[in-house]
XYZ file of N, CA, C and O in Angstrom:
780
model
N -49.771 32.784 -13.915
C -48.807 33.379 -14.820
C -49.943 33.130 -16.071
O -50.905 32.657 -15.919
N -50.438 35.041 -16.368
C -51.547 34.906 -17.553
C -50.531 35.087 -18.462
O -49.559 35.769 -18.813
N -50.854 34.113 -19.278
C -49.425 33.707 -20.650
C -49.996 34.704 -21.870
O -49.110 35.563 -22.127
N -51.224 34.862 -21.970
C -51.903 35.610 -22.554
C -51.542 37.685 -22.207
O -50.891 37.847 -23.187
N -51.615 37.732 -21.086
C -51.172 39.404 -20.865
C -49.900 39.309 -20.839
O -49.116 40.250 -20.998
N -48.975 38.534 -20.390
C -47.427 38.251 -20.184
C -46.760 38.194 -21.411
O -45.843 39.435 -21.757
N -47.842 37.326 -22.381
C -46.988 37.542 -24.312
C -47.558 39.126 -24.648
O -46.682 39.867 -25.173
N -48.640 39.903 -24.102
C -48.998 41.329 -24.967
C -47.681 41.793 -24.308
O -47.095 43.054 -24.852
N -47.414 42.181 -22.921
C -46.596 42.892 -22.518
C -44.832 42.850 -22.807
O -44.744 43.493 -23.006
N -44.713 41.290 -22.864
C -43.594 41.637 -23.979
C -43.046 41.645 -25.425
O -42.183 42.543 -25.519
N -44.267 41.737 -25.839
C -44.940 42.024 -27.305
C -44.978 44.032 -27.224
O -44.116 44.432 -28.663
N -44.805 44.260 -25.833
C -44.953 46.031 -26.000
C -42.662 46.514 -26.867
O -42.997 47.401 -26.560
N -41.880 45.507 -26.532
C -40.666 45.446 -26.293
C -40.250 45.816 -28.736
O -40.091 46.560 -28.749
N -41.963 44.958 -28.917
C -41.265 44.797 -30.619
C -41.811 43.622 -31.193
O -42.301 42.776 -30.148
N -42.409 43.481 -32.288
C -42.396 42.012 -32.328
C -41.224 40.503 -32.139
O -39.930 41.291 -32.323
N -41.939 39.811 -32.361
C -41.416 38.739 -32.160
C -41.709 37.412 -32.370
O -42.724 37.546 -33.076
N -41.122 36.108 -32.951
C -41.964 35.290 -33.149
C -41.764 34.278 -31.876
O -41.321 34.165 -30.834
N -42.560 33.209 -32.103
C -42.743 32.459 -30.858
C -41.530 31.796 -29.736
O -42.392 32.111 -28.655
N -41.092 30.593 -31.140
C -40.159 30.649 -29.709
C -39.079 31.639 -28.799
O -38.353 31.697 -27.838
N -38.982 32.881 -29.407
C -38.600 33.905 -28.374
C -39.093 34.450 -27.545
O -38.338 34.129 -26.559
N -40.613 34.413 -27.850
C -41.058 34.993 -26.858
C -41.228 33.929 -25.746
O -41.678 34.577 -24.318
N -41.824 32.209 -25.661
C -41.401 31.498 -25.416
C -39.828 31.919 -23.999
O -39.457 31.521 -22.521
N -38.874 32.080 -24.865
C -37.575 32.304 -23.844
C -37.588 33.653 -22.944
O -37.177 33.721 -21.893
N -38.145 34.396 -24.014
C -38.216 36.289 -23.281
C -39.389 35.785 -22.129
O -38.448 36.635 -20.542
N -40.511 35.100 -21.711
C -41.364 34.599 -20.659
C -40.900 34.732 -19.639
O -40.724 34.854 -18.224
N -39.678 33.370 -19.618
C -38.610 32.493 -18.949
C -37.199 33.620 -18.356
O -37.280 33.818 -16.587
N -36.672 34.855 -19.288
C -35.651 35.674 -18.566
C -36.361 37.206 -17.665
O -35.681 36.833 -17.073
N -37.755 37.300 -17.813
C -38.001 38.647 -17.315
C -38.687 38.092 -16.300
O -39.640 38.524 -15.454
N -39.180 36.472 -16.004
C -39.478 36.166 -14.417
C -38.915 35.292 -14.013
O -38.965 34.724 -12.936
N -37.185 36.000 -14.160
C -36.172 34.811 -13.036
C -36.787 33.681 -13.452
O -35.922 32.561 -12.590
N -36.903 32.919 -14.129
C -37.121 31.467 -13.894
C -38.483 30.870 -13.991
O -37.926 29.873 -13.160
N -39.623 31.712 -13.099
C -40.161 31.276 -11.832
C -41.023 30.751 -13.059
O -41.666 29.162 -11.834
N -41.213 30.746 -13.914
C -42.677 30.016 -14.599
C -41.883 29.104 -15.355
O -41.051 29.821 -16.534
N -42.483 28.134 -15.817
C -42.402 27.084 -17.003
C -44.263 27.285 -17.881
O -44.772 26.868 -17.422
N -43.349 27.650 -19.059
C -44.409 27.953 -20.097
C -44.989 26.936 -21.610
O -43.148 27.032 -21.732
N -45.477 26.120 -21.171
C -44.844 25.356 -22.795
C -44.990 25.574 -24.032
O -46.035 26.449 -24.393
N -44.006 25.046 -24.847
C -43.947 26.697 -26.300
C -45.270 26.438 -27.123
O -45.668 27.400 -27.599
N -45.995 25.413 -27.280
C -47.261 25.141 -27.541
C -47.902 26.021 -27.044
O -48.754 26.458 -27.621
N -48.248 26.047 -25.652
C -49.426 27.134 -25.000
C -48.589 28.389 -25.936
O -49.656 28.708 -25.579
N -47.640 28.740 -26.065
C -47.099 30.100 -26.421
C -47.776 30.340 -27.556
O -48.417 30.872 -27.998
N -47.574 29.216 -28.798
C -47.975 29.556 -29.937
C -49.726 29.378 -29.728
O -50.130 30.323 -31.316
N -50.808 28.631 -28.854
C -51.566 28.461 -29.535
C -52.517 29.433 -28.410
O -53.287 30.490 -29.273
N -51.729 30.168 -27.622
C -52.323 31.866 -27.395
C -52.030 32.594 -27.926
O -52.854 33.680 -28.231
N -51.237 32.967 -29.474
C -50.691 33.769 -30.275
C -52.138 33.958 -31.386
O -52.181 34.597 -31.968
N -52.321 32.509 -31.443
C -53.349 32.618 -32.306
C -54.279 32.721 -32.177
O -55.456 33.552 -32.678
N -54.536 32.815 -30.938
C -55.688 33.031 -29.707
C -55.843 34.879 -29.859
O -56.918 35.261 -29.892
N -54.958 35.123 -29.918
C -54.834 36.879 -29.965
C -54.797 37.527 -30.969
O -54.949 38.380 -31.330
N -54.497 36.381 -32.205
C -54.421 37.434 -33.361
C -56.318 37.253 -33.455
O -56.487 37.904 -34.424
N -57.175 35.860 -33.152
C -57.910 36.303 -33.952
C -58.379 37.065 -33.255
O -60.203 37.691 -33.471
N -58.605 37.454 -31.602
C -59.147 38.573 -30.819
C -58.837 39.604 -31.131
O -59.373 40.984 -31.164
N -58.041 39.793 -32.157
C -57.521 41.317 -32.953
C -56.479 42.091 -31.851
O -56.118 43.047 -31.832
N -55.273 41.560 -30.635
C -54.702 42.175 -30.192
C -52.915 41.615 -30.422
O -52.027 42.445 -30.262
N -53.553 40.969 -31.231
C -51.653 40.618 -32.662
C -52.172 40.351 -33.532
O -52.983 39.752 -34.148
N -51.164 41.406 -34.260
C -51.096 40.490 -35.654
C -50.191 39.950 -36.098
O -48.680 40.296 -35.975
N -50.122 39.660 -37.936
C -48.922 39.445 -38.234
C -48.077 40.437 -38.778
O -47.966 41.903 -38.987
N -46.781 40.299 -37.796
C -45.582 41.457 -38.000
C -44.171 40.839 -39.793
O -43.117 41.318 -38.586
N -44.911 39.823 -40.419
C -43.655 39.673 -41.396
C -43.159 38.482 -40.599
O -43.912 37.636 -40.589
N -41.780 38.445 -41.023
C -41.102 37.544 -40.996
C -39.521 37.651 -40.811
O -39.017 38.501 -41.390
N -38.960 36.471 -39.947
C -37.207 36.571 -39.646
C -36.964 36.164 -41.453
O -37.542 36.015 -41.951
N -35.528 36.767 -41.147
C -34.764 36.092 -42.844
C -34.931 35.021 -43.214
O -34.569 34.572 -44.166
N -34.896 34.136 -41.506
C -35.363 32.126 -42.421
C -36.921 31.963 -41.810
O -36.602 30.889 -41.747
N -37.225 32.963 -41.948
C -38.370 32.626 -42.057
C -39.851 31.960 -41.366
O -41.122 31.791 -41.144
N -39.104 32.457 -40.198
C -40.216 32.360 -38.372
C -41.409 33.798 -38.331
O -40.735 34.825 -39.071
N -42.560 32.884 -38.341
C -43.412 34.007 -38.387
C -43.091 35.727 -36.897
O -43.619 34.930 -36.042
N -43.176 36.546 -37.350
C -43.143 37.306 -36.441
C -44.850 37.885 -36.289
O -45.599 37.504 -37.089
N -44.903 38.677 -34.929
C -46.069 38.725 -33.886
C -45.647 39.906 -33.418
O -45.032 40.437 -33.215
N -46.929 40.877 -33.979
C -46.675 42.677 -33.763
C -48.069 42.387 -33.148
O -49.421 42.283 -32.934
N -48.269 44.016 -31.910
C -49.595 44.926 -31.339
C -49.776 45.083 -31.994
O -49.496 46.166 -33.062
N -51.074 44.955 -31.694
C -51.935 46.341 -32.528
C -52.140 46.879 -31.342
O -52.309 47.221 -30.712
N -52.971 48.265 -31.790
C -53.339 48.766 -30.521
C -54.334 48.477 -29.276
O -53.985 48.760 -28.564
N -54.838 47.659 -29.332
C -55.798 47.617 -28.950
C -54.844 45.804 -28.119
O -54.582 46.384 -26.104
N -54.419 45.612 -28.887
C -53.038 44.642 -27.808
C -52.201 45.803 -26.859
O -51.913 45.591 -25.234
N -51.790 46.675 -28.088
C -50.606 47.868 -27.111
C -51.328 48.129 -25.425
O -51.155 47.855 -23.913
N -53.079 48.878 -25.655
C -53.773 49.012 -24.629
C -54.298 47.997 -23.487
O -53.847 48.360 -22.287
N -54.346 47.110 -24.491
C -54.260 45.951 -22.799
C -53.175 45.289 -22.662
O -53.105 45.554 -20.862
N -51.707 45.371 -22.841
C -50.909 45.416 -22.034
C -50.054 45.899 -21.309
O -50.168 45.683 -19.591
N -50.607 47.551 -21.174
C -50.404 48.336 -20.275
C -51.184 48.328 -19.013
O -51.070 48.535 -18.375
N -52.434 48.167 -19.838
C -53.625 48.411 -18.207
C -53.090 47.202 -17.596
O -53.160 46.998 -16.634
N -53.019 46.014 -17.743
C -52.405 44.782 -17.185
C -51.375 45.378 -16.510
O -51.332 44.845 -15.348
N -49.877 45.561 -16.778
C -49.253 45.962 -15.881
C -49.545 47.109 -14.995
O -48.372 46.568 -13.634
N -50.074 47.737 -14.770
C -51.001 48.784 -14.524
C -52.065 47.615 -13.266
O -51.901 48.577 -11.983
N -52.954 47.227 -13.183
C -53.762 46.045 -12.820
C -53.225 45.572 -11.191
O -52.255 45.257 -11.542
N -53.528 46.133 -10.757
C -53.143 45.240 -8.896
C -54.296 43.643 -8.541
O -54.502 43.395 -7.586
N -55.868 43.661 -9.175
C -56.540 43.090 -9.103
C -56.168 41.828 -9.612
O -55.377 41.479 -10.109
N -56.549 40.725 -9.102
C -55.954 39.191 -9.214
C -57.109 38.149 -8.570
O -57.389 38.733 -7.662
N -57.286 37.139 -9.234
C -57.977 36.095 -8.770
C -57.706 35.882 -7.287
O -56.465 36.103 -6.474
N -58.720 36.262 -6.147
C -58.220 35.697 -4.654
C -57.178 34.389 -4.720
O -57.690 33.363 -5.252
N -56.293 34.184 -3.725
C -55.385 33.103 -4.054
C -53.823 33.443 -4.786
O -53.224 33.070 -4.398
N -54.209 34.225 -5.852
C -52.988 33.861 -7.229
C -52.431 35.698 -6.533
O -52.236 36.101 -7.396
N -52.992 36.642 -5.667
C -52.615 37.645 -5.395
C -51.214 37.832 -5.815
O -50.143 38.642 -6.218
N -50.137 36.698 -4.911
C -48.671 37.109 -4.656
C -48.651 36.623 -6.082
O -47.647 37.171 -6.819
N -48.223 35.577 -6.649
C -47.621 35.011 -7.449
C -48.130 35.968 -9.063
O -47.317 36.596 -9.586
N -48.998 36.872 -8.838
C -49.347 37.940 -10.044
C -48.646 39.406 -9.675
O -47.928 39.513 -10.994
N -48.922 39.381 -8.891
C -47.364 40.184 -8.096
C -46.476 40.305 -8.521
O -45.715 41.675 -9.465
N -45.733 39.105 -8.121
C -44.014 38.487 -8.891
C -44.128 38.628 -9.949
O -42.780 39.194 -10.611
N -44.506 38.162 -10.803
C -44.726 38.645 -12.613
C -45.133 39.373 -13.093
O -44.122 39.779 -14.002
N -46.152 39.754 -12.682
C -45.921 41.554 -13.589
C -45.125 42.596 -13.077
O -44.748 43.030 -13.793
N -44.538 42.196 -11.683
C -43.531 43.667 -11.617
C -42.455 43.113 -11.728
O -41.483 43.828 -13.012
N -41.783 41.703 -11.851
C -40.734 41.289 -12.791
C -40.697 42.047 -14.208
O -40.290 42.056 -14.744
N -41.557 41.652 -14.732
C -41.791 41.675 -15.938
C -41.823 44.100 -16.412
O -41.241 44.453 -17.215
N -42.632 44.337 -15.627
C -42.550 45.398 -15.988
C -41.408 46.471 -15.497
O -40.271 47.116 -16.737
N -40.593 44.965 -14.682
C -38.902 46.002 -14.346
C -38.229 45.722 -15.279
O -37.797 46.385 -15.673
N -38.521 44.578 -16.784
C -37.946 44.626 -17.637
C -37.584 44.802 -18.466
O -37.029 45.217 -19.436
N -38.895 46.359 -18.313
C -39.804 46.769 -19.484
C -38.983 48.030 -19.422
O -39.823 48.900 -18.895
N -38.317 48.427 -20.661
C -37.802 50.070 -20.040
C -38.462 51.402 -20.471
O -38.238 52.409 -19.569
N -39.917 51.023 -21.113
C -40.644 51.549 -21.235
C -41.886 51.894 -20.318
O -43.054 52.788 -20.363
N -41.541 51.640 -19.625
C -42.678 51.090 -18.167
C -41.839 51.807 -16.882
O -41.232 51.383 -16.285
N -42.847 52.558 -16.349
C -42.653 53.995 -15.299
C -42.749 51.903 -13.649
O -43.932 52.098 -13.727
N -42.453 51.650 -13.321
C -41.846 51.169 -12.521
C -42.543 50.999 -11.355
O -43.234 50.062 -10.264
N -42.122 53.120 -11.011
C -42.644 53.333 -9.361
C -43.503 53.561 -9.186
O -44.560 53.034 -8.028
N -44.350 53.266 -10.520
C -45.816 53.578 -10.600
C -46.626 52.490 -10.201
O -47.487 51.923 -10.037
N -46.116 51.372 -10.763
C -46.613 50.185 -10.724
C -46.189 49.271 -9.394
O -47.088 48.680 -8.614
N -44.898 49.715 -8.777
C -44.869 49.310 -7.319
C -45.964 50.151 -6.083
O -46.315 49.465 -5.376
N -46.340 51.474 -6.741
C -46.480 52.526 -5.741
C -48.337 52.024 -5.817
O -49.373 51.654 -4.735
N -48.575 51.090 -7.168
C -50.240 50.396 -7.227
C -49.553 49.579 -6.498
O -51.232 49.183 -5.965
N -48.825 48.609 -6.512
C -49.008 47.076 -5.179
C -48.774 47.375 -4.314
O -49.757 46.559 -2.799
N -48.383 48.236 -3.816
C -47.587 48.752 -2.528
C -49.568 49.719 -1.826
O -49.792 48.424 -0.917
N -50.526 49.941 -2.526
C -51.903 50.880 -2.152
C -52.383 49.311 -1.716
O -53.009 49.628 -0.930
N -52.233 48.799 -3.153
C -53.123 47.388 -3.203
C -52.760 46.640 -1.684
O -54.236 45.952 -0.416
N -51.623 46.164 -0.833
C -51.321 45.453 -0.045
C -51.602 46.177 1.374
O -51.884 45.494 2.003
N -51.345 46.946 1.941
C -51.992 47.979 2.245
C -53.336 48.147 2.554
O -53.420 48.070 3.695
N -53.936 48.292 1.698
C -55.377 48.342 1.563
C -55.987 46.858 2.435
O -56.879 46.487 2.973
N -55.214 45.523 1.584
C -55.722 44.819 2.172
C -55.206 44.202 3.796
O -55.841 43.626 4.906
N -54.250 44.730 4.282
C -54.059 44.341 6.240
C -54.461 45.038 5.990
O -54.921 44.509 7.295
N -54.947 46.797 5.802
C -56.071 47.280 6.848
C -57.662 46.302 6.500
O -57.867 46.455 7.880
N -58.079 45.954 5.726
C -59.137 45.127 6.108
C -59.513 43.280 6.660
O -60.367 43.559 7.168
N -58.051 43.490 6.957
C -57.755 42.419 8.357
C -58.268 42.775 9.567
O -58.020 42.111 10.537
N -58.760 44.108 9.885
C -59.050 44.214 11.301
C -60.356 43.962 11.840
O -60.607 44.991 12.892
N -61.192 42.937 11.441
C -62.265 42.437 12.016
C -61.546 41.322 13.221
O -60.885 40.744 13.046
N -62.744 41.064 14.047
C -62.205 40.183 14.859
C -62.442 38.787 13.802
O -64.271 38.337 13.201
N -62.082 38.259 14.190
C -62.364 36.452 13.506
C -63.573 35.973 13.910
O -63.856 35.456 15.576
N -64.418 34.686 13.598
C -65.157 34.369 14.052
C -64.827 32.659 14.648
O -65.321 32.141 15.408
N -63.643 32.510 13.974
C -63.373 30.679 14.396
C -61.511 30.914 14.391
O -60.586 31.862 13.538
N -60.897 29.624 14.783
C -58.914 29.487 14.561
C -58.769 29.748 13.591
O -57.853 30.218 13.212
N -59.780 29.092 12.359
C -59.154 29.308 11.414
C -59.488 30.385 10.772
O -58.428 30.404 9.523
N -60.704 31.512 10.555
C -60.190 32.669 10.612
C -59.031 33.442 10.827
O -59.109 34.202 10.219
N -59.004 32.941 12.069
C -58.155 33.800 12.791
C -56.203 33.302 12.411
O -55.915 33.872 12.007
N -56.353 32.079 11.916
C -54.874 30.907 11.721
C -54.868 32.103 9.606
O -53.565 31.936 9.507
N -56.372 32.166 8.741
C -56.008 32.564 8.149
C -55.589 34.192 7.409
O -55.057 34.743 7.567
N -56.291 34.959 8.194
C -56.015 36.805 9.153
C -54.574 36.697 9.355
O -53.992 37.736 8.849
N -53.688 35.842 9.696
C -52.597 35.736 10.624
C -51.592 35.180 8.587
O -50.419 36.236 8.765
N -52.049 34.395 7.823
C -51.609 34.234 6.607
C -51.233 35.042 5.707
O -50.310 35.703 5.173
N -52.243 35.891 5.947
C -52.635 36.923 4.831
C -51.611 37.918 5.453
O -51.565 38.887 4.612
N -51.663 38.225 6.696
C -50.922 39.202 7.231
C -49.764 39.129 7.302
O -48.891 39.937 6.857
N -49.094 37.895 7.051
C -47.728 37.322 7.238
C -47.538 37.888 5.396
O -46.497 38.397 5.132
N -47.819 37.077 4.657
C -47.556 37.380 3.247
C -47.536 38.867 2.990
O -47.250 38.924 1.704
N -48.861 39.770 2.857
C -48.744 41.173 3.360
C -47.398 41.566 3.063
O -47.104 42.568 2.828
N -47.358 41.059 4.193
C -46.043 41.774 4.716
C -44.699 41.116 4.491
O -43.664 42.949 4.168
N -44.737 39.935 3.884
C -43.763 39.752 2.701
C -43.895 40.631 1.387
O -42.952 41.074 1.118
N -45.412 40.489 0.927
C -45.211 41.373 -0.652
C -44.267 43.061 0.287
O -43.864 43.917 -0.664
N -45.139 43.088 1.168
C -44.473 45.174 0.815
C -43.432 45.403 1.446
O -42.172 45.996 0.943
N -42.194 43.957 1.774
C -40.887 43.726 2.206
C -40.584 43.327 0.596
O -39.788 44.035 0.338
N -41.348 43.159 0.079
C -40.318 42.991 -1.771
C -40.609 44.453 -2.481
O -39.893 44.039 -2.988
N -41.619 44.382 -2.514
C -41.602 46.332 -2.997
C -40.895 47.055 -2.861
O -40.041 47.820 -3.468
N -40.915 47.120 -1.634
C -39.222 48.228 -0.901
C -38.203 47.494 -1.949
O -37.058 48.622 -1.941
N -37.948 45.985 -1.834
C -36.296 45.299 -2.441
C -36.427 46.295 -3.948
O -35.374 47.016 -4.020
N -37.933 45.638 -4.082
C -37.901 46.270 -5.895
C -37.442 47.646 -6.117
O -36.716 48.591 -6.802
N -38.088 48.535 -5.380
C -37.589 49.609 -5.490
C -36.590 50.544 -5.215
O -35.690 51.589 -5.913
N -35.587 49.269 -4.082
C -34.483 50.258 -3.528
C -33.807 49.768 -5.526
O -32.520 50.073 -6.060
N -33.625 48.438 -5.780
C -33.495 48.448 -7.038
C -33.377 48.552 -7.732
O -32.304 49.250 -8.810
N -34.884 49.211 -8.074
C -34.335 50.432 -9.353
C -34.058 51.282 -9.473
O -34.079 52.214 -10.202
N -34.253 52.073 -7.858
C -33.433 53.415 -7.811
C -31.861 53.137 -7.642
O -31.122 53.800 -8.367
N -31.238 52.193 -7.654
C -29.407 51.549 -7.832
C -29.162 51.412 -9.023
O -28.607 50.690 -9.489
N -29.696 51.610 -9.760
C -29.725 50.538 -11.717
C -28.334 50.900 -11.816
O -27.807 49.996 -12.916
N -27.521 51.856 -11.934
C -25.989 52.001 -11.758
C -25.245 50.487 -10.670
O -24.090 50.388 -11.106
N -25.754 50.140 -9.483
C -25.131 50.011 -9.247
C -25.200 47.620 -9.116
O -24.731 48.012 -8.172
N -26.002 47.460 -9.807
C -26.298 46.247 -10.086
C -26.694 46.018 -11.147
O -26.386 46.340 -12.383
N -27.088 43.899 -11.114
C -26.998 44.038 -12.573
C -28.587 44.965 -13.311
O -29.590 44.899 -12.576
N -28.813 44.849 -14.345
C -29.880 45.975 -14.807
C -31.094 45.000 -15.188
O -31.164 44.161 -15.216
N -32.123 46.096 -15.117
C -33.102 45.471 -14.703
C -33.822 45.651 -15.795
O -34.513 44.550 -16.550
N -33.687 46.685 -17.236
C -34.006 46.566 -18.398
C -34.022 45.361 -18.925
O -32.454 45.429 -18.891
N -34.803 44.919 -20.235
C -33.898 44.147 -20.965
C -34.260 44.311 -22.461
O -35.794 44.709 -22.516
N -33.909 44.475 -22.979
C -33.966 43.927 -24.300
C -34.956 42.490 -24.971
O -34.100 42.268 -24.137
N -35.507 42.759 -26.138
C -35.273 41.243 -27.000
C -34.523 41.131 -26.942
O -33.301 40.895 -27.840
N -33.716 39.684 -26.918
C -32.540 38.676 -27.144
C -32.891 38.732 -27.979
O -33.612 37.933 -29.150
N -31.209 38.711 -28.953
C -31.405 38.187 -30.101
C -30.176 37.015 -30.395
O -29.932 36.230 -31.368
N -30.663 36.298 -29.561
C -30.313 34.502 -29.357
C -30.905 33.835 -30.172
O -32.405 33.970 -30.550
N -30.805 33.440 -31.077
C -31.170 32.830 -32.014
C -31.680 31.045 -32.146
O -30.591 30.225 -31.332
N -32.830 30.395 -30.911
C -33.100 29.370 -30.824
C -33.047 28.274 -31.917
O -33.170 29.085 -33.357
N -32.338 26.687 -31.683
C -32.400 26.150 -32.716
C -34.026 25.541 -33.207
O -34.334 24.952 -34.314
N -35.437 26.170 -32.642
C -36.054 25.509 -32.994
C -36.981 26.843 -33.111
O -36.673 28.216 -32.947
N -38.049 26.618 -33.526
C -39.024 27.750 -33.511
C -39.832 27.218 -34.607
O -40.240 26.472 -35.478
N -41.146 27.551 -34.947
C -42.087 27.278 -36.180
C -41.946 28.122 -37.235
O -42.238 29.506 -36.824
N -42.017 27.848 -38.165
C -41.445 27.887 -39.586
C -42.871 27.626 -40.448
O -43.264 26.566 -40.402
N -42.794 28.125 -41.563
C -44.578 28.082 -42.173
C -44.036 27.142 -43.138
O -43.214 26.682 -43.874
N -45.041 26.097 -43.699
C -45.311 25.061 -44.554
C -44.745 25.865 -45.745
O -45.253 26.801 -45.963
N -43.909 24.952 -46.893
C -43.838 25.034 -47.864
C -44.945 25.458 -48.581
O -46.340 25.197 -48.363
N -45.429 26.323 -49.719
C -46.440 26.869 -50.419
C -46.661 25.330 -51.550
O -46.776 24.272 -51.324
N -48.334 25.473 -51.033
C -48.462 23.566 -51.248
C -48.496 22.674 -50.879
O -49.053 22.049 -51.162
N -48.080 22.643 -50.026
C -48.764 21.491 -48.707
C -48.448 21.754 -47.572
O -48.919 23.176 -46.944
N -49.000 20.361 -46.855
C -49.819 20.979 -46.010
C -49.270 20.441 -44.430
O -48.701 19.689 -44.658
N -49.632 20.834 -43.378
C -48.667 20.377 -42.692
C -49.035 19.794 -42.038
O -50.529 19.347 -41.802
N -48.844 18.655 -41.190
C -48.898 17.598 -40.852
C -49.638 17.518 -39.957
O -49.293 18.712 -38.791
N -50.266 16.876 -38.842
C -51.092 17.262 -37.370
C -49.789 16.771 -37.095
O -49.500 15.846 -36.576
N -50.764 17.737 -35.509
C -49.823 17.275 -33.767
C -49.324 18.656 -33.264
O -49.362 18.972 -32.905
């Protein structure tokens, strides 16, 4: 899971605080990935340094809010529509991007699904060469099985997206639930203990 890009995608919904984003990633990926909350804050700090995220004020009880810059918004939308992945990460990247995209009401899920459908069909077509060894043949069979499973899953996603009135909703707003934890700013004049 690209924590960086997933955070940017969720922030397209509006400003949020770190622990809230931690929960949003779990909810929007069906609990498939567990990310340490410390990684969330470290990633947010890097995103601020990179100019993709900026301070968006604080909550009523002092939690710092993070919002997207124009650069961050552009990166988030581009990532959601991209179908490229590192070798071996194609399946998990697809699941997480499509699941996050399905939860965002302002993203056209049909475009994301069509892009992935085309990418998997191209991968399957590229396997039409004669294998050099038994291991190549096994690898090709595994890739074909994964490609067929991906196409079947994408068909399921398209069906759920088309039946929005019949099942649980795909789109989610940012959760208003307040966790008991979260990083609050240090009082003025004091230094935060290392940790």
